[in-house]
Each structure stands twice: as C-alpha cells, then as structure tokens.
Coordinates of C-alpha atoms in Angstrom, one line a residue:
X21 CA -122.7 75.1 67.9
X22 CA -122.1 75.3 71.5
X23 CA -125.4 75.4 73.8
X24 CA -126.1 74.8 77.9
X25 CA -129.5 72.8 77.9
X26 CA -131.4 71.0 80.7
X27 CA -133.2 67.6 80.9
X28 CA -135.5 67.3 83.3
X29 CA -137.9 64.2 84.6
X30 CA -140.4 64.9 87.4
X31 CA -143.5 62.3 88.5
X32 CA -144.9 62.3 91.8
X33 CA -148.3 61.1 92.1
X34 CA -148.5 59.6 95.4
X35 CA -146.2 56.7 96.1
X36 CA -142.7 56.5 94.8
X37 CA -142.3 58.8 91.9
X38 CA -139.5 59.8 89.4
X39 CA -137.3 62.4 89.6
X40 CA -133.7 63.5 87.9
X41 CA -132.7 67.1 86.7
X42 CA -129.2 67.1 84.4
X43 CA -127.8 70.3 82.6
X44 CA -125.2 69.6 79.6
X45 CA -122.9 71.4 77.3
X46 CA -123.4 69.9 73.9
X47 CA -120.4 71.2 71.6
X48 CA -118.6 69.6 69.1
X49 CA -115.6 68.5 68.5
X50 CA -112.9 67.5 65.2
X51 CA -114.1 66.0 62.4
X52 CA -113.1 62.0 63.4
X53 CA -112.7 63.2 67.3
X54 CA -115.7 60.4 67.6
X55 CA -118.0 61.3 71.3
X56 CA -116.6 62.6 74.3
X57 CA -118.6 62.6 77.3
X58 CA -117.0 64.6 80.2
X59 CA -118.0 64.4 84.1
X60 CA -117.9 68.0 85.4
X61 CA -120.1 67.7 89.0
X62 CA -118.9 68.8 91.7
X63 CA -120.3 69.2 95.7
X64 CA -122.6 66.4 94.9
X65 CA -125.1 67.8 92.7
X66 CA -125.6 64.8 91.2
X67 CA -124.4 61.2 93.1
X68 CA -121.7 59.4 91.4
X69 CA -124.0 56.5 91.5
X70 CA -126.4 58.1 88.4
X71 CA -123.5 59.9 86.6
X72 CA -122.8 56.6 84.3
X73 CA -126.4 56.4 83.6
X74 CA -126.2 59.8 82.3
X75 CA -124.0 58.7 79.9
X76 CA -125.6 55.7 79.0
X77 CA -128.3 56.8 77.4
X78 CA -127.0 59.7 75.8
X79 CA -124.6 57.3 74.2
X80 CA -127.7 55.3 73.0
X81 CA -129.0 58.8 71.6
X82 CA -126.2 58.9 69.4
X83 CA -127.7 56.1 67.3
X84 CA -130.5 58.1 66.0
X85 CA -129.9 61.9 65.5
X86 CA -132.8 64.8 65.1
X87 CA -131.0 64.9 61.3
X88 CA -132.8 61.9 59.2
X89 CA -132.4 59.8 62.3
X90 CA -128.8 59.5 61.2
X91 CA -126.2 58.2 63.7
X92 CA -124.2 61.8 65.6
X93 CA -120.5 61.8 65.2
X94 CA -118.1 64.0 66.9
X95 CA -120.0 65.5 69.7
X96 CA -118.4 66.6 73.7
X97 CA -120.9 66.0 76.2
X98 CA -120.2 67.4 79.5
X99 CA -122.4 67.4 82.2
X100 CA -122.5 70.4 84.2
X101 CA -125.0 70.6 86.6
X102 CA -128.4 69.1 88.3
X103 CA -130.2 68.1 90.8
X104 CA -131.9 65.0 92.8
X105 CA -134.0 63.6 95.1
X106 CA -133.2 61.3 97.9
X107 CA -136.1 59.1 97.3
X108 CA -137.5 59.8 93.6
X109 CA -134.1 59.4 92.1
X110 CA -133.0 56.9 90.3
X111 CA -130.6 55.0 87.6
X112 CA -134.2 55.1 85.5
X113 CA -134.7 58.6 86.0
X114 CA -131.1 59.9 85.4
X115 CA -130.9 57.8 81.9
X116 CA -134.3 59.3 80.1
X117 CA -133.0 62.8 81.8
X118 CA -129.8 63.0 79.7
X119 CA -131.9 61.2 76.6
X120 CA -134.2 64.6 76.6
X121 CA -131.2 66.7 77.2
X122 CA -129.1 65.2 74.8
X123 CA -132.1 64.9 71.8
X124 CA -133.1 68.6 72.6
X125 CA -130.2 70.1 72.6
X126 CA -129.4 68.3 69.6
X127 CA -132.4 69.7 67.6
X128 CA -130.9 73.5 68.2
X129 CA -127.3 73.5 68.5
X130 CA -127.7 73.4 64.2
X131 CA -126.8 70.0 63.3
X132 CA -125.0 69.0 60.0
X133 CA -125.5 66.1 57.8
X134 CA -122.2 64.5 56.7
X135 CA -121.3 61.7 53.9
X136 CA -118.5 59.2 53.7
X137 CA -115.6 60.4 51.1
X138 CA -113.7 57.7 49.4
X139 CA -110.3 57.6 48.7
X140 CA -109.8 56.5 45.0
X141 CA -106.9 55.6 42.9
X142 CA -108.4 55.1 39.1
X143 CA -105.6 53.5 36.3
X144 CA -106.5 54.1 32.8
X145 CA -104.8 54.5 29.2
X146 CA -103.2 58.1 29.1
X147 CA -105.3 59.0 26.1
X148 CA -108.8 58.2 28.3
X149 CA -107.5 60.5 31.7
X150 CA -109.6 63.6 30.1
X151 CA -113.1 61.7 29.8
X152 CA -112.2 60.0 33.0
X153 CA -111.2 63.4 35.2
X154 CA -114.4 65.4 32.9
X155 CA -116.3 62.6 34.9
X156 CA -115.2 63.1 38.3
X157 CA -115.8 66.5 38.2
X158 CA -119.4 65.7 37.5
X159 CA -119.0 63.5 40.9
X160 CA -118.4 66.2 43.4
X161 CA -115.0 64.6 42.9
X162 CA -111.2 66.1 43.5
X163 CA -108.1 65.3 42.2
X164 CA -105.6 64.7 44.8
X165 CA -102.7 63.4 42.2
X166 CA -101.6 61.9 39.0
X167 CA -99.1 59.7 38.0
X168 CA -97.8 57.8 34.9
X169 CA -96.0 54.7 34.4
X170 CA -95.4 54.0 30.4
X171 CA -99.0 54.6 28.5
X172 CA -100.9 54.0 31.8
X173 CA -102.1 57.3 33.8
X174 CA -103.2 57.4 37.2
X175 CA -105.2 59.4 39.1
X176 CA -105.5 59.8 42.9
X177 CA -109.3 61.4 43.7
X178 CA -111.6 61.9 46.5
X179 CA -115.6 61.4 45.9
X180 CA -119.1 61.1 47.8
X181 CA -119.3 57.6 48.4
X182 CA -122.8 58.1 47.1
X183 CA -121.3 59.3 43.9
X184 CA -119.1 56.3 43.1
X185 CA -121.5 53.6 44.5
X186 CA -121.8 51.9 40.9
X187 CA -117.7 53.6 39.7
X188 CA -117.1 50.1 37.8
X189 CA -120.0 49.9 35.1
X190 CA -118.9 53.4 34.8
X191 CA -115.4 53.4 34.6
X192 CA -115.5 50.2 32.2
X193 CA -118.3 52.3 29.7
X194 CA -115.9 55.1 30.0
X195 CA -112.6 53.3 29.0
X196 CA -113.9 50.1 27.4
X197 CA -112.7 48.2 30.0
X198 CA -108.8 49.1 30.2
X199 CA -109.5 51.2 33.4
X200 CA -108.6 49.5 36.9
X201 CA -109.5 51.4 40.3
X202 CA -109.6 50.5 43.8
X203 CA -111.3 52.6 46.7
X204 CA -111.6 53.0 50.7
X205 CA -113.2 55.4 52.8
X206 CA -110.9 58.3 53.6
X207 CA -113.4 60.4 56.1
X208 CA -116.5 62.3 56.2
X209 CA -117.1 65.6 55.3
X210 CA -120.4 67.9 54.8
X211 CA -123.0 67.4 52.7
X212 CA -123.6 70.4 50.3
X213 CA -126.6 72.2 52.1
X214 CA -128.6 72.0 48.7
X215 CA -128.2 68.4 48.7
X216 CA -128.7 68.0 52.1
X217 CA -131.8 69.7 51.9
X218 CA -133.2 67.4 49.7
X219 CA -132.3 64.2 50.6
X220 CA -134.0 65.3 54.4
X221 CA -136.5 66.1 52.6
X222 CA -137.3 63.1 50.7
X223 CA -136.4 61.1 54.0
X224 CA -139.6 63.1 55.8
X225 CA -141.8 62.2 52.7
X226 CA -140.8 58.3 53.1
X227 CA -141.5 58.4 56.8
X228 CA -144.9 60.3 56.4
X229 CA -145.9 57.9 54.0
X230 CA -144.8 54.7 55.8
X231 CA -147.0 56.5 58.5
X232 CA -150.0 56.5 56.5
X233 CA -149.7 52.9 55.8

C-alpha cells in the first residue's frame, strides 16, 4: 500500500556531527514495472548535491527486503520532502537517511512475497495428457492451451517454479519416458498467503538457529 514515512539521522556531540532528514512515498507500481525512484523537491529542501545519495542507498535496500530478506520488486520511490544542515549534512548522512526510510516504510506499507511462474510447453502420447494435466493441477499449475499433432498432445501450462524444479524425473515416471517439455520464466506472481506463511516461517526458524550457533 501507499504510505508517507520519514528517515531521519541526527548526531551532534560536539564537533562535526551528522545530520539528514528525508520524507518518501513508498507505493507500488505494475507487476514487472521494476523500481522507480522519482525526485519531487522543490525550494531547496534538500540540495541537489545529496538527492542521488538518496537514491543510492535506497537502491541498495532493494537487495534485502523486510520479507525473508528477499530482493523488492516493483516499488515508486519518491522523495517528497526534508530537511538539512549547512554543516552536519552530508552525502553519508543523506544515504543511511533514505536506507531507514526506505526499510521502515517497507516493514508497514504490507509487503507481499512473490514467486517466479514458468512458462511450460509439456509433449506427450495423447493417451498420457489425463495423468499428465491430473499432475499439474496438483502443481498449482494452469492450462493455458492444448494442441495435437498425429498421436502426440501438447499442453501449454503455467507453474511455481518451485513446483516444477525436478518436472523431468517426473514427467519421464509419468509417461515412461515418451514425454518431452521445455520451460522459461514467464513472470512472477503472489505466493498463496498459506504458503507464504510458512515458508517465512521456516526462513525465521533457520536464521534463529544459525543465530544460536
């Protein structure tokens, strides 16, 4: 969801301190629209001079999401508003600024966890499309299309990459060996929140452990 969040670094402790204050709209955007970061200041707020630093390190953000530490796709980032300091400011301060915007606004604007689907196209005997289409379905897959050339059906599908990971030992069970399929990635889509809730899950446990080490 849309939110208005502010990042804010302040250290004065006698000498030269640190100081930056950013606001941000985190929204986001089409599935595949990637990240857009968008420079709204105006009368000087912020100098142009810290604006790409800003972005910098929101961009480095990116890499490791409040979600599983997962990468974030398809995010706007537009900063809005803030404030400086002629002599406290700096590149420094302006960078770890829009890192704490960025990762806090991140952690309540309601994330969601996606997963690469693949685009399949799966060739088998005519008489094996039932046991073969049976299994998709127990995939989280969908049929797209079918086609038939002689005795040879096939079948144009869409699956969770994680589903299909091992789809030749289980095509060739399936069909003996007469089935042929190739595969790309096609897009990403959202993870069933069931699923997604247990995989995080299990992702929290791993960490906990390997902090216990």
């Amino acid at each position: 969801k849309k939110i208005n969040i502010e990042g804010k670094v302040k250290k004065q402790s006698g000498g030269h301190g640190q100081f930056a204050d950013c606001w941000i709209n985190l929204e986001p955007t089409p599935r595949d629209a990637g990240f857009i970061f968008e420079d709204c200041i105006v009368g000087g707020a912020i100098p142009r001079q810290f604006i790409p630093s800003v972005e910098k390190w929101v961009r480095d953000a990116l890499q490791h999401g409040v979600l599983g530490g997962f990468p974030v796709v398809d995010v706007k980032v537009s900063l809005v508003d803030g404030k400086f300091h002629a002599v406290d400011s700096s590149d420094f301060a302006f960078q770890t600024a829009g890192s704490i915007a960025f990762k806090e606004g991140m952690a309540i604007a309601e994330p969601t966890l996606l997963e690469p689907i693949m685009h399949m196209e799966i060739s088998v005997p005519e008489s094996m499309t039932g046991d073969v289409l049976k299994d998709l379905s127990g995939r989280r897959g969908r049929v797209q299309g079918m086609s038939s050339r002689g005795t040879v059906q096939t079948i144009k599908a869409e699956a969770p990459m994680s589903e299909v990971l091992e789809y030749g030992n289980v095509l060739n069970g399936i069909t003996s060996g007469q089935g042929t399929y190739i595969m790309s990635i096609a897009s990403y889509k959202e993870v069933p929140e069931q699923i997604a809730t247990r995989l995080l899950e299990a992702l929290k446990k791993k960490k906990e452990a390997a902090e216990e080490e």
